[in-house]
mmCIF file of C-alpha atoms in Angstrom:
data_model
loop_
_atom_site.group_PDB
_atom_site.id
_atom_site.type_symbol
_atom_site.label_atom_id
_atom_site.label_comp_id
_atom_site.label_asym_id
_atom_site.label_seq_id
_atom_site.Cartn_x
_atom_site.Cartn_y
_atom_site.Cartn_z
ATOM 1 C CA MET Z 1 -95.846 133.755 107.477
ATOM 2 C CA ASP Z 2 -97.500 136.966 106.313
ATOM 3 C CA PHE Z 3 -98.389 139.456 109.250
ATOM 4 C CA TRP Z 4 -101.848 140.043 107.965
ATOM 5 C CA LEU Z 5 -102.519 136.364 107.845
ATOM 6 C CA ILE Z 6 -101.361 136.021 111.470
ATOM 7 C CA LEU Z 7 -103.574 138.781 112.511
ATOM 8 C CA TYR Z 8 -106.580 137.354 110.855
ATOM 9 C CA ILE Z 9 -105.876 133.920 112.512
ATOM 10 C CA ILE Z 10 -105.521 135.381 115.918
ATOM 11 C CA ASP Z 11 -108.365 137.674 115.598
ATOM 12 C CA TRP Z 12 -110.940 135.000 114.293
ATOM 13 C CA VAL Z 13 -109.677 132.574 116.875
ATOM 14 C CA LEU Z 14 -109.998 134.660 119.709
ATOM 15 C CA PHE Z 15 -113.521 136.052 118.283
ATOM 16 C CA GLY Z 16 -114.656 132.368 117.913
ATOM 17 C CA LEU Z 17 -113.820 131.553 121.575
ATOM 18 C CA VAL Z 18 -115.488 134.889 122.935
ATOM 19 C CA THR Z 19 -118.674 134.148 120.631
ATOM 20 C CA LEU Z 20 -119.090 130.654 122.130
ATOM 21 C CA THR Z 21 -118.783 132.102 125.622
ATOM 22 C CA VAL Z 22 -121.210 134.934 124.798
ATOM 23 C CA LEU Z 23 -123.765 132.479 123.178
ATOM 24 C CA TYR Z 24 -123.716 130.198 126.330
ATOM 25 C CA LEU Z 25 -124.349 133.087 128.640
ATOM 26 C CA LEU Z 26 -126.987 134.492 126.487
ATOM 27 C CA PHE Z 27 -128.760 131.210 126.192
ATOM 28 C CA PHE Z 28 -128.954 130.462 129.941
ATOM 29 C CA THR Z 29 -129.798 134.088 130.663
ATOM 30 C CA LEU Z 30 -132.801 133.800 128.446
ATOM 31 C CA MET Z 31 -133.703 130.641 130.043
ATOM 32 C CA SER Z 32 -133.512 132.324 133.407
ATOM 33 C CA LEU Z 33 -136.554 134.507 132.473
ATOM 34 C CA PHE Z 34 -138.486 131.160 132.447
ATOM 35 C CA TYR Z 35 -137.690 130.133 135.937
ATOM 36 C CA HIS Z 36 -140.148 130.080 138.357
ATOM 37 C CA LYS Z 37 -139.375 130.333 142.073
ATOM 38 C CA PRO Z 38 -140.887 127.147 143.776
ATOM 39 C CA ASP Z 39 -143.325 127.368 146.578
ATOM 40 C CA LEU Z 40 -141.461 126.269 149.865
ATOM 41 C CA PRO Z 41 -143.950 124.247 151.918
ATOM 42 C CA LYS Z 42 -143.490 124.091 155.600
ATOM 43 C CA SER Z 43 -141.697 120.729 156.555
ATOM 44 C CA LYS Z 44 -142.893 118.720 159.404
ATOM 45 C CA HIS Z 45 -139.683 117.146 159.822
ATOM 46 C CA GLN Z 46 -136.881 119.120 161.405
ATOM 47 C CA ASN Z 47 -133.343 118.120 160.503
ATOM 48 C CA ARG Z 48 -130.406 118.367 162.745
ATOM 49 C CA PHE Z 49 -127.734 120.701 161.230
ATOM 50 C CA ILE Z 50 -123.928 121.305 161.615
ATOM 51 C CA VAL Z 51 -122.917 124.737 160.380
ATOM 52 C CA LEU Z 52 -119.299 124.981 159.242
ATOM 53 C CA ILE Z 53 -117.725 128.364 158.810
ATOM 54 C CA PRO Z 54 -114.144 128.220 157.452
ATOM 55 C CA THR Z 55 -112.498 131.570 157.518
ATOM 56 C CA TYR Z 56 -109.000 132.800 156.790
ATOM 57 C CA LYS Z 57 -107.718 136.162 158.461
ATOM 58 C CA ASN Z 58 -111.066 137.437 158.638
ATOM 59 C CA PRO Z 59 -112.216 139.294 161.898
ATOM 60 C CA ASP Z 60 -115.822 139.844 160.228
ATOM 61 C CA VAL Z 61 -116.447 136.002 160.948
ATOM 62 C CA ILE Z 62 -117.826 137.242 164.457
ATOM 63 C CA TYR Z 63 -120.826 138.783 162.372
ATOM 64 C CA THR Z 64 -121.427 135.338 160.747
ATOM 65 C CA VAL Z 65 -121.540 133.429 164.137
ATOM 66 C CA LYS Z 66 -123.935 136.114 165.614
ATOM 67 C CA SER Z 67 -126.247 135.874 162.854
ATOM 68 C CA ILE Z 68 -126.188 131.989 162.847
ATOM 69 C CA LEU Z 69 -126.632 131.839 166.637
ATOM 70 C CA GLY Z 70 -129.731 134.142 166.396
ATOM 71 C CA GLN Z 71 -131.928 131.594 164.494
ATOM 72 C CA THR Z 72 -135.574 130.952 165.209
ATOM 73 C CA TYR Z 73 -134.828 127.164 164.670
ATOM 74 C CA PRO Z 74 -134.460 125.155 167.825
ATOM 75 C CA GLN Z 75 -131.030 125.489 169.335
ATOM 76 C CA ARG Z 76 -130.937 121.918 170.163
ATOM 77 C CA LEU Z 77 -131.131 121.049 166.459
ATOM 78 C CA PHE Z 78 -128.153 122.735 165.150
ATOM 79 C CA ASP Z 79 -124.365 123.101 166.131
ATOM 80 C CA VAL Z 80 -121.710 125.653 164.752
ATOM 81 C CA THR Z 81 -118.142 124.987 164.135
ATOM 82 C CA VAL Z 82 -115.786 127.943 163.258
ATOM 83 C CA ILE Z 83 -112.417 127.029 161.634
ATOM 84 C CA ALA Z 84 -110.566 130.309 162.295
ATOM 85 C CA ASP Z 85 -107.543 129.735 160.064
ATOM 86 C CA ARG Z 86 -104.763 132.416 161.080
ATOM 87 C CA CYS Z 87 -107.293 134.695 162.622
ATOM 88 C CA ASP Z 88 -105.783 137.479 165.104
ATOM 89 C CA GLU Z 89 -106.001 136.876 168.701
ATOM 90 C CA MET Z 90 -108.752 139.299 169.498
ATOM 91 C CA THR Z 91 -110.970 137.516 166.782
ATOM 92 C CA ASN Z 92 -110.216 134.196 168.349
ATOM 93 C CA PHE Z 93 -110.820 135.594 171.751
ATOM 94 C CA ARG Z 94 -114.332 136.910 170.716
ATOM 95 C CA LEU Z 95 -115.367 133.783 169.022
ATOM 96 C CA ALA Z 96 -114.256 131.689 172.128
ATOM 97 C CA GLN Z 97 -117.008 133.676 174.168
ATOM 98 C CA GLU Z 98 -119.595 132.224 171.759
ATOM 99 C CA PRO Z 99 -121.230 128.741 172.188
ATOM 100 C CA VAL Z 100 -119.563 127.404 169.184
ATOM 101 C CA THR Z 101 -116.766 124.864 168.611
ATOM 102 C CA LEU Z 102 -113.539 126.877 167.778
ATOM 103 C CA LEU Z 103 -110.909 125.263 165.841
ATOM 104 C CA THR Z 104 -107.718 127.369 165.134
ATOM 105 C CA PRO Z 105 -105.495 125.596 162.816
ATOM 106 C CA GLN Z 106 -101.995 126.805 161.594
ATOM 107 C CA PHE Z 107 -101.678 125.063 158.228
ATOM 108 C CA GLU Z 108 -98.280 125.447 156.281
ATOM 109 C CA LYS Z 109 -100.495 126.033 153.072
ATOM 110 C CA SER Z 110 -104.073 126.749 153.995
ATOM 111 C CA THR Z 111 -106.978 125.725 151.906
ATOM 112 C CA LYS Z 112 -110.771 125.757 152.526
ATOM 113 C CA ALA Z 113 -110.939 122.027 151.986
ATOM 114 C CA LYS Z 114 -108.382 121.288 154.712
ATOM 115 C CA GLU Z 115 -110.268 123.563 156.991
ATOM 116 C CA LEU Z 116 -113.561 121.654 156.285
ATOM 117 C CA GLN Z 117 -111.781 118.291 156.533
ATOM 118 C CA LEU Z 118 -110.418 119.392 159.942
ATOM 119 C CA ALA Z 119 -113.944 120.371 161.272
ATOM 120 C CA ILE Z 120 -115.215 116.914 160.077
ATOM 121 C CA ASN Z 121 -112.693 115.116 161.909
ATOM 122 C CA ASN Z 122 -113.363 117.242 165.032
ATOM 123 C CA LEU Z 123 -117.070 116.584 165.347
ATOM 124 C CA PRO Z 124 -118.043 114.634 168.404
ATOM 125 C CA GLN Z 125 -118.807 110.733 167.589
ATOM 126 C CA PHE Z 126 -121.753 110.513 169.622
ATOM 127 C CA LYS Z 127 -123.798 113.494 167.721
ATOM 128 C CA ILE Z 128 -125.829 112.661 164.560
ATOM 129 C CA TYR Z 129 -126.306 115.202 162.012
ATOM 130 C CA ASP Z 130 -128.605 115.263 158.984
ATOM 131 C CA ILE Z 131 -127.354 118.292 156.886
ATOM 132 C CA VAL Z 132 -124.041 120.215 156.557
ATOM 133 C CA ILE Z 133 -124.292 123.875 155.735
ATOM 134 C CA VAL Z 134 -121.197 125.775 154.637
ATOM 135 C CA LEU Z 135 -121.007 129.449 155.250
ATOM 136 C CA ASP Z 136 -118.113 131.608 154.266
ATOM 137 C CA GLY Z 137 -116.515 133.896 157.072
ATOM 138 C CA GLY Z 138 -118.084 137.466 156.840
ATOM 139 C CA SER Z 139 -121.445 136.344 155.422
ATOM 140 C CA VAL Z 140 -124.590 136.998 157.481
ATOM 141 C CA VAL Z 141 -128.064 135.305 157.519
ATOM 142 C CA GLU Z 142 -131.614 136.294 158.589
ATOM 143 C CA PRO Z 143 -133.047 134.715 161.657
ATOM 144 C CA GLU Z 144 -135.377 132.381 159.672
ATOM 145 C CA PHE Z 145 -132.503 130.900 157.672
ATOM 146 C CA LEU Z 146 -132.427 127.451 159.055
ATOM 147 C CA GLU Z 147 -136.029 127.180 159.179
ATOM 148 C CA LEU Z 148 -135.988 128.113 155.410
ATOM 149 C CA ALA Z 149 -132.987 125.790 154.831
ATOM 150 C CA ASN Z 150 -134.606 122.932 156.462
ATOM 151 C CA ASP Z 151 -137.832 123.275 154.462
ATOM 152 C CA ALA Z 152 -135.820 123.814 151.138
ATOM 153 C CA PHE Z 153 -133.900 120.669 151.867
ATOM 154 C CA GLU Z 154 -136.757 118.610 152.540
ATOM 155 C CA ALA Z 155 -138.668 120.066 149.388
ATOM 156 C CA ALA Z 156 -135.630 119.449 147.272
ATOM 157 C CA GLY Z 157 -135.412 115.563 148.000
ATOM 158 C CA THR Z 158 -131.584 115.711 146.905
ATOM 159 C CA LYS Z 159 -128.289 115.653 148.599
ATOM 160 C CA ALA Z 160 -127.042 119.320 147.655
ATOM 161 C CA ILE Z 161 -128.716 122.534 147.457
ATOM 162 C CA GLN Z 162 -127.430 126.212 146.679
ATOM 163 C CA MET Z 163 -129.073 129.114 148.540
ATOM 164 C CA HIS Z 164 -129.375 132.539 147.055
ATOM 165 C CA ARG Z 165 -126.287 134.648 147.644
ATOM 166 C CA LEU Z 166 -126.593 138.274 147.655
ATOM 167 C CA SER Z 167 -124.266 141.161 148.443
ATOM 168 C CA ARG Z 168 -124.493 142.705 152.032
ATOM 169 C CA ASN Z 169 -122.310 145.771 151.044
ATOM 170 C CA ARG Z 170 -122.354 148.129 148.043
ATOM 171 C CA ASP Z 171 -120.286 150.991 149.291
ATOM 172 C CA THR Z 172 -117.924 151.165 146.560
ATOM 173 C CA THR Z 173 -118.005 150.759 142.756
ATOM 174 C CA THR Z 174 -115.971 147.488 143.176
ATOM 175 C CA ALA Z 175 -118.368 146.105 145.695
ATOM 176 C CA ARG Z 176 -121.340 147.146 143.552
ATOM 177 C CA LEU Z 177 -119.779 145.378 140.575
ATOM 178 C CA GLY Z 178 -119.354 142.246 142.746
ATOM 179 C CA ALA Z 179 -122.965 142.404 143.717
ATOM 180 C CA VAL Z 180 -123.983 142.646 140.103
ATOM 181 C CA PHE Z 181 -121.724 139.681 138.948
ATOM 182 C CA GLU Z 182 -123.317 137.600 142.063
ATOM 183 C CA GLU Z 183 -126.672 138.231 140.716
ATOM 184 C CA ILE Z 184 -125.583 137.494 137.007
ATOM 185 C CA ASN Z 185 -124.122 134.218 138.244
ATOM 186 C CA ASN Z 186 -127.488 133.444 139.977
ATOM 187 C CA SER Z 187 -129.401 134.091 136.651
ATOM 188 C CA VAL Z 188 -127.039 132.081 134.457
ATOM 189 C CA PHE Z 189 -125.601 129.446 136.449
ATOM 190 C CA ARG Z 190 -128.600 128.758 138.730
ATOM 191 C CA ARG Z 191 -132.022 130.040 137.585
ATOM 192 C CA GLY Z 192 -131.125 129.367 133.929
ATOM 193 C CA HIS Z 193 -129.941 125.912 134.635
ATOM 194 C CA VAL Z 194 -132.672 124.927 136.967
ATOM 195 C CA ALA Z 195 -135.337 126.104 134.490
ATOM 196 C CA LEU Z 196 -134.040 123.604 132.079
ATOM 197 C CA GLY Z 197 -133.668 120.832 134.627
ATOM 198 C CA LEU Z 198 -129.968 120.921 134.872
ATOM 199 C CA SER Z 199 -127.976 121.219 138.214
ATOM 200 C CA ALA Z 200 -127.505 124.692 139.837
ATOM 201 C CA GLY Z 201 -123.823 125.877 140.035
ATOM 202 C CA LEU Z 202 -122.526 125.902 143.546
ATOM 203 C CA SER Z 203 -121.120 129.050 144.918
ATOM 204 C CA GLY Z 204 -118.363 129.714 147.440
ATOM 205 C CA GLY Z 205 -120.698 129.496 150.461
ATOM 206 C CA GLY Z 206 -124.313 129.220 151.147
ATOM 207 C CA ASN Z 207 -124.477 125.538 150.274
ATOM 208 C CA ALA Z 208 -126.136 122.511 152.062
ATOM 209 C CA TYR Z 209 -125.443 118.882 151.717
ATOM 210 C CA ASP Z 210 -126.639 115.576 152.930
ATOM 211 C CA PHE Z 211 -124.171 115.005 156.092
ATOM 212 C CA ASN Z 212 -123.209 111.443 155.241
ATOM 213 C CA TRP Z 213 -122.497 112.371 151.745
ATOM 214 C CA PHE Z 214 -120.291 115.312 152.818
ATOM 215 C CA LYS Z 215 -118.572 113.329 155.419
ATOM 216 C CA GLU Z 216 -117.518 110.780 152.794
ATOM 217 C CA ASN Z 217 -116.699 112.894 149.886
ATOM 218 C CA ILE Z 218 -114.925 116.124 151.458
ATOM 219 C CA PHE Z 219 -111.872 114.033 151.906
ATOM 220 C CA LYS Z 220 -111.465 113.328 148.251
ATOM 221 C CA VAL Z 221 -110.984 117.139 147.664
ATOM 222 C CA LYS Z 222 -107.350 117.840 147.301
ATOM 223 C CA THR Z 223 -106.968 121.240 145.642
ATOM 224 C CA PRO Z 224 -107.480 124.765 146.789
ATOM 225 C CA TRP Z 225 -110.591 124.883 144.640
ATOM 226 C CA GLU Z 226 -112.857 122.959 146.669
ATOM 227 C CA VAL Z 227 -116.152 124.238 145.336
ATOM 228 C CA LYS Z 228 -115.306 122.930 141.844
ATOM 229 C CA GLU Z 229 -114.141 119.593 143.156
ATOM 230 C CA ILE Z 230 -117.396 118.923 145.063
ATOM 231 C CA GLU Z 231 -119.356 120.013 141.902
ATOM 232 C CA SER Z 232 -117.490 117.441 139.946
ATOM 233 C CA LEU Z 233 -118.054 114.753 142.562
ATOM 234 C CA LEU Z 234 -121.868 115.642 142.517
ATOM 235 C CA VAL Z 235 -122.401 115.531 138.875
ATOM 236 C CA ARG Z 236 -120.233 112.549 138.360
ATOM 237 C CA GLN Z 237 -122.456 110.681 141.131
ATOM 238 C CA HIS Z 238 -125.526 111.838 139.220
ATOM 239 C CA ILE Z 239 -126.712 114.002 142.047
ATOM 240 C CA TYR Z 240 -128.762 116.994 141.420
ATOM 241 C CA VAL Z 241 -128.015 120.261 142.940
ATOM 242 C CA ASP Z 242 -131.145 122.609 143.364
ATOM 243 C CA PHE Z 243 -131.432 126.196 143.613
ATOM 244 C CA PHE Z 244 -133.671 128.105 146.174
ATOM 245 C CA ASP Z 245 -134.020 131.681 145.397
ATOM 246 C CA GLN Z 246 -135.872 132.425 148.668
ATOM 247 C CA VAL Z 247 -133.194 131.391 151.110
ATOM 248 C CA TYR Z 248 -130.741 134.338 151.330
ATOM 249 C CA VAL Z 249 -127.176 134.490 152.355
ATOM 250 C CA PHE Z 250 -125.605 137.886 152.462
ATOM 251 C CA ASP Z 251 -121.921 137.736 151.406
ATOM 252 C CA GLU Z 252 -119.480 140.403 151.827
ATOM 253 C CA LYS Z 253 -117.957 141.787 148.468
ATOM 254 C CA LYS Z 254 -114.595 142.865 147.968
ATOM 255 C CA ARG Z 255 -114.286 146.864 148.000
ATOM 256 C CA THR Z 256 -111.074 147.471 146.065
ATOM 257 C CA SER Z 257 -110.505 146.588 142.378
ATOM 258 C CA GLU Z 258 -107.055 144.895 143.341
ATOM 259 C CA ALA Z 259 -108.905 142.656 145.641
ATOM 260 C CA PHE Z 260 -111.648 141.981 143.099
ATOM 261 C CA ASN Z 261 -109.276 141.097 140.333
ATOM 262 C CA LYS Z 262 -107.104 139.086 142.609
ATOM 263 C CA GLU Z 263 -110.230 136.898 143.521
ATOM 264 C CA ARG Z 264 -111.216 136.666 139.753
ATOM 265 C CA LYS Z 265 -107.685 135.465 138.920
ATOM 266 C CA ARG Z 266 -108.077 132.583 141.643
ATOM 267 C CA TRP Z 267 -111.478 131.688 140.217
ATOM 268 C CA ILE Z 268 -109.885 131.440 136.681
ATOM 269 C CA LYS Z 269 -107.404 128.861 138.019
ATOM 270 C CA ALA Z 270 -110.103 127.080 139.603
ATOM 271 C CA HIS Z 271 -112.126 127.217 136.336
ATOM 272 C CA TYR Z 272 -109.459 125.635 134.173
ATOM 273 C CA ASN Z 273 -108.335 123.176 136.877
ATOM 274 C CA ALA Z 274 -111.729 121.684 136.832
ATOM 275 C CA PHE Z 275 -111.871 121.579 133.012
ATOM 276 C CA PHE Z 276 -108.627 119.568 132.706
ATOM 277 C CA ARG Z 277 -109.525 117.253 135.802
ATOM 278 C CA ASN Z 278 -112.881 116.465 134.140
ATOM 279 C CA LEU Z 279 -112.094 116.416 130.449
ATOM 280 C CA MET Z 280 -111.499 112.597 130.487
ATOM 281 C CA TYR Z 281 -115.100 112.151 131.642
ATOM 282 C CA LEU Z 282 -116.602 113.849 128.478
ATOM 283 C CA PRO Z 283 -116.793 110.756 126.162
ATOM 284 C CA GLY Z 284 -118.408 108.630 128.714
ATOM 285 C CA ALA Z 285 -120.867 111.571 129.518
ATOM 286 C CA LEU Z 286 -121.744 111.850 125.817
ATOM 287 C CA LEU Z 287 -122.179 108.124 125.582
ATOM 288 C CA ASN Z 288 -124.392 107.782 128.661
ATOM 289 C CA GLN Z 289 -126.358 111.144 127.899
ATOM 290 C CA GLN Z 290 -125.043 112.641 131.185
ATOM 291 C CA TYR Z 291 -126.369 116.027 130.505
ATOM 292 C CA ASN Z 292 -125.268 117.723 133.795
ATOM 293 C CA LEU Z 293 -121.768 116.687 133.258
ATOM 294 C CA ILE Z 294 -121.677 117.620 129.649
ATOM 295 C CA ASP Z 295 -122.827 121.009 130.592
ATOM 296 C CA LYS Z 296 -120.409 121.338 133.396
ATOM 297 C CA ILE Z 297 -117.522 120.500 131.348
ATOM 298 C CA ILE Z 298 -118.651 122.967 128.522
ATOM 299 C CA GLN Z 299 -119.032 125.535 131.244
ATOM 300 C CA TRP Z 300 -115.619 125.022 132.315
ATOM 301 C CA MET Z 301 -114.369 124.881 128.692
ATOM 302 C CA ILE Z 302 -115.705 128.434 127.763
ATOM 303 C CA LEU Z 303 -113.767 131.375 128.746
ATOM 304 C CA PRO Z 304 -114.052 132.971 132.218
ATOM 305 C CA ARG Z 305 -115.930 136.347 132.098
ATOM 306 C CA LEU Z 306 -112.617 138.185 133.121
ATOM 307 C CA VAL Z 307 -110.548 136.650 130.415
ATOM 308 C CA MET Z 308 -113.515 137.343 127.903
ATOM 309 C CA MET Z 309 -113.732 140.844 128.996
ATOM 310 C CA MET Z 310 -109.841 141.314 128.783
ATOM 311 C CA ILE Z 311 -109.815 139.924 125.182
ATOM 312 C CA ILE Z 312 -112.767 142.270 124.158
ATOM 313 C CA ILE Z 313 -111.020 145.325 125.747
ATOM 314 C CA ILE Z 314 -107.426 144.489 124.171
ATOM 315 C CA MET Z 315 -108.896 143.810 120.661
ATOM 316 C CA SER Z 316 -111.133 146.904 120.870
ATOM 317 C CA ILE Z 317 -108.254 149.088 121.689
ATOM 318 C CA ILE Z 318 -105.599 147.588 119.254
ATOM 319 C CA LEU Z 319 -107.526 146.929 116.061
ATOM 320 C CA PRO Z 320 -108.613 150.442 115.447
ATOM 321 C CA ILE Z 321 -104.923 151.292 115.312
ATOM 322 C CA VAL Z 322 -104.079 148.299 113.128
ATOM 323 C CA TYR Z 323 -106.987 147.811 110.913
ATOM 324 C CA MET Z 324 -110.248 149.508 111.544
ATOM 325 C CA SER Z 325 -112.603 147.180 109.649
ATOM 326 C CA LEU Z 326 -111.626 144.294 111.947
ATOM 327 C CA VAL Z 327 -113.029 145.986 115.126
ATOM 328 C CA PHE Z 328 -116.683 146.210 114.304
ATOM 329 C CA LYS Z 329 -117.473 142.791 115.210
ATOM 330 C CA TRP Z 330 -115.785 143.260 118.553
ATOM 331 C CA TRP Z 331 -117.824 146.377 119.369
ATOM 332 C CA ALA Z 332 -120.919 144.516 118.364
ATOM 333 C CA ILE Z 333 -119.952 141.409 120.584
ATOM 334 C CA PHE Z 334 -119.350 143.809 123.395
ATOM 335 C CA ALA Z 335 -122.818 145.354 122.924
ATOM 336 C CA VAL Z 336 -124.265 141.993 123.280
ATOM 337 C CA VAL Z 337 -122.342 141.260 126.388
ATOM 338 C CA LEU Z 338 -123.668 144.486 127.932
ATOM 339 C CA PHE Z 339 -127.159 143.253 126.865
ATOM 340 C CA ILE Z 340 -126.690 139.928 128.758
ATOM 341 C CA PHE Z 341 -125.302 141.853 131.772
ATOM 342 C CA ALA Z 342 -128.446 144.069 131.752
ATOM 343 C CA LEU Z 343 -130.857 141.303 131.268
ATOM 344 C CA ALA Z 344 -129.406 139.199 134.022
ATOM 345 C CA THR Z 345 -129.184 142.023 136.552
ATOM 346 C CA PRO Z 346 -132.310 142.414 138.927
ATOM 347 C CA ASP Z 347 -134.138 145.486 139.053
ATOM 348 C CA TYR Z 348 -133.135 146.308 142.858
ATOM 349 C CA LEU Z 349 -129.462 146.701 141.587
ATOM 350 C CA VAL Z 350 -130.154 149.418 138.963
ATOM 351 C CA ASP Z 351 -130.262 152.301 141.443
ATOM 352 C CA GLU Z 352 -128.802 155.776 141.327
ATOM 353 C CA ASP Z 353 -125.376 154.573 141.367
ATOM 354 C CA TRP Z 354 -125.892 152.022 138.436
ATOM 355 C CA ASP Z 355 -124.421 154.425 135.831
ATOM 356 C CA SER Z 356 -121.100 154.965 137.575
ATOM 357 C CA THR Z 357 -120.885 151.179 138.244
ATOM 358 C CA PHE Z 358 -121.582 150.495 134.459
ATOM 359 C CA PHE Z 359 -118.959 152.973 133.142
ATOM 360 C CA LYS Z 360 -116.213 151.898 135.441
ATOM 361 C CA THR Z 361 -116.497 148.219 134.799
ATOM 362 C CA PRO Z 362 -114.030 148.340 131.838
ATOM 363 C CA ILE Z 363 -111.536 150.261 134.020
ATOM 364 C CA ILE Z 364 -111.445 147.544 136.632
ATOM 365 C CA PHE Z 365 -111.052 144.858 134.027
ATOM 366 C CA MET Z 366 -108.192 147.063 132.469
ATOM 367 C CA LYS Z 367 -106.234 146.807 135.700
ATOM 368 C CA THR Z 368 -105.580 143.179 135.056
ATOM 369 C CA ILE Z 369 -104.114 143.871 131.742
ATOM 370 C CA PRO Z 370 -100.241 144.569 131.664
ATOM 371 C CA GLY Z 371 -99.436 148.005 130.460
ATOM 372 C CA LEU Z 372 -103.005 149.420 131.009
ATOM 373 C CA SER Z 373 -103.140 149.391 134.766
ATOM 374 C CA LYS Z 374 -101.528 152.869 135.049
ATOM 375 C CA ILE Z 375 -104.037 154.177 132.543
ATOM 376 C CA ALA Z 376 -106.846 152.459 134.323
ATOM 377 C CA ASP Z 377 -105.633 154.166 137.463
ATOM 378 C CA ARG Z 378 -105.750 157.431 136.140
ATOM 379 C CA LEU Z 379 -109.213 156.944 134.542
ATOM 380 C CA GLU Z 380 -110.511 155.622 137.872
ATOM 381 C CA LYS Z 381 -109.356 158.808 139.650
ATOM 382 C CA ARG Z 382 -111.220 161.046 137.020
ATOM 383 C CA ALA Z 383 -114.405 158.992 137.390
ATOM 384 C CA GLU Z 384 -114.277 159.174 141.199
ATOM 385 C CA VAL Z 385 -113.957 162.918 141.027
ATOM 386 C CA ARG Z 386 -116.937 162.991 138.547
ATOM 387 C CA ASP Z 387 -118.858 160.631 140.961
ATOM 388 C CA ARG Z 388 -118.058 162.838 144.017
ATOM 389 C CA ARG Z 389 -119.287 166.052 142.174
ATOM 390 C CA ARG Z 390 -122.319 164.223 141.088
ATOM 391 C CA LYS Z 391 -123.208 163.073 144.574
ATOM 392 C CA GLU Z 392 -122.547 166.479 145.834
ATOM 393 C CA LYS Z 393 -124.883 168.176 143.267
ATOM 394 C CA ARG Z 394 -127.554 165.487 144.236
ATOM 395 C CA ALA Z 395 -127.285 166.092 147.756
ATOM 396 C CA LEU Z 396 -127.629 169.792 147.310
ATOM 397 C CA LYS Z 397 -130.547 169.221 145.068
ATOM 398 C CA ASP Z 398 -132.213 167.048 147.607
ATOM 399 C CA LYS Z 399 -131.573 169.636 150.371
ATOM 400 C CA LYS Z 400 -133.126 172.420 148.196
ATOM 401 C CA LYS Z 401 -136.275 170.281 147.563
ATOM 402 C CA LYS Z 402 -136.709 169.254 151.276
ATOM 403 C CA LYS Z 403 -136.229 172.959 152.186
ATOM 404 C CA LYS Z 404 -138.950 173.948 149.358
ATOM 405 C CA ASN Z 405 -141.353 171.182 150.808
ATOM 406 C CA ARG Z 406 -140.964 172.522 154.263
ATOM 407 C CA ASN Z 407 -141.749 176.136 153.097
ATOM 408 C CA LYS Z 408 -144.856 175.055 151.471
#
């Protein structure tokens, strides 16, 4: 087959896949602009909570425990179980000092699903709970968290809700990028969906479920990608997932590009695993007009953002060398992607470090591409030097400004 024909086929197939993904993201980003944060009426009924905190080799889980124990919600109405999977002895010792149930499993192959199943199996039989809340180790919550979660669950009238996850650290470029992506997820997969009456997407933590539903269904989860499986179970059982923008969970973001990309690769596996496991339900969903299930399957069918960005970067670099006229559409689609990211990013994240985060994003993605990682490392070092100089100049300018104001 002719080389140019192969090139054209590859180019247009990849461009078609990327375009479908971009159109999906753009549509729900625009829909998120019509989302109205619902009022959260004070509930007269107080539910009984079990808070599950699965964590793997994470000493920061102690901060999660401290924050959840410092609630304004009546202490008699909630219990906390920490599943400290392969945590160090000092972490376990500190956790043992707190009024929580501490489980220390040593699974041969650890998964979050196994940790949650162990926690449910070890709950006291004589205690009755209404709601399960799942928090990640390292996340922290405000003192009013359980009060607001109780109000939200009562207002939702459903068996599952997703709270608003935010970043609690933005001390590196990668962490700031993680914070931006978390909020993009909130705009696209939660606000945009809820605005259309579709189920919000579940995140890795900050979820609340009806206790009886969770107790029955968590044992159906068999893979390491428990969030996608739980999401699949909910939509297949016609259970709506609501989103509450005003109930915050502050999650710790990865500080290095290596950890960031490793996390994204794991999510890509979860993404496609969910697609192939649920594809068989698509014909029935179309016949029965199950819009939530149709949307989820489409969502898992389109490209993950990491894959999308990798394709755009590779084609934008290669095509100018091979055939310049083919690259312009890729630059145009990249501009649309940047517009989507900018539209979905809330104002509070557009701070003095936004420019540096924005321009380093392609470098972080380049590190996932074989052959470009070394180039990305060099570019990152240069960018860090420029950032450091810029911050030094800013600090010097602020110092001179303060001195000038004092002299006045």
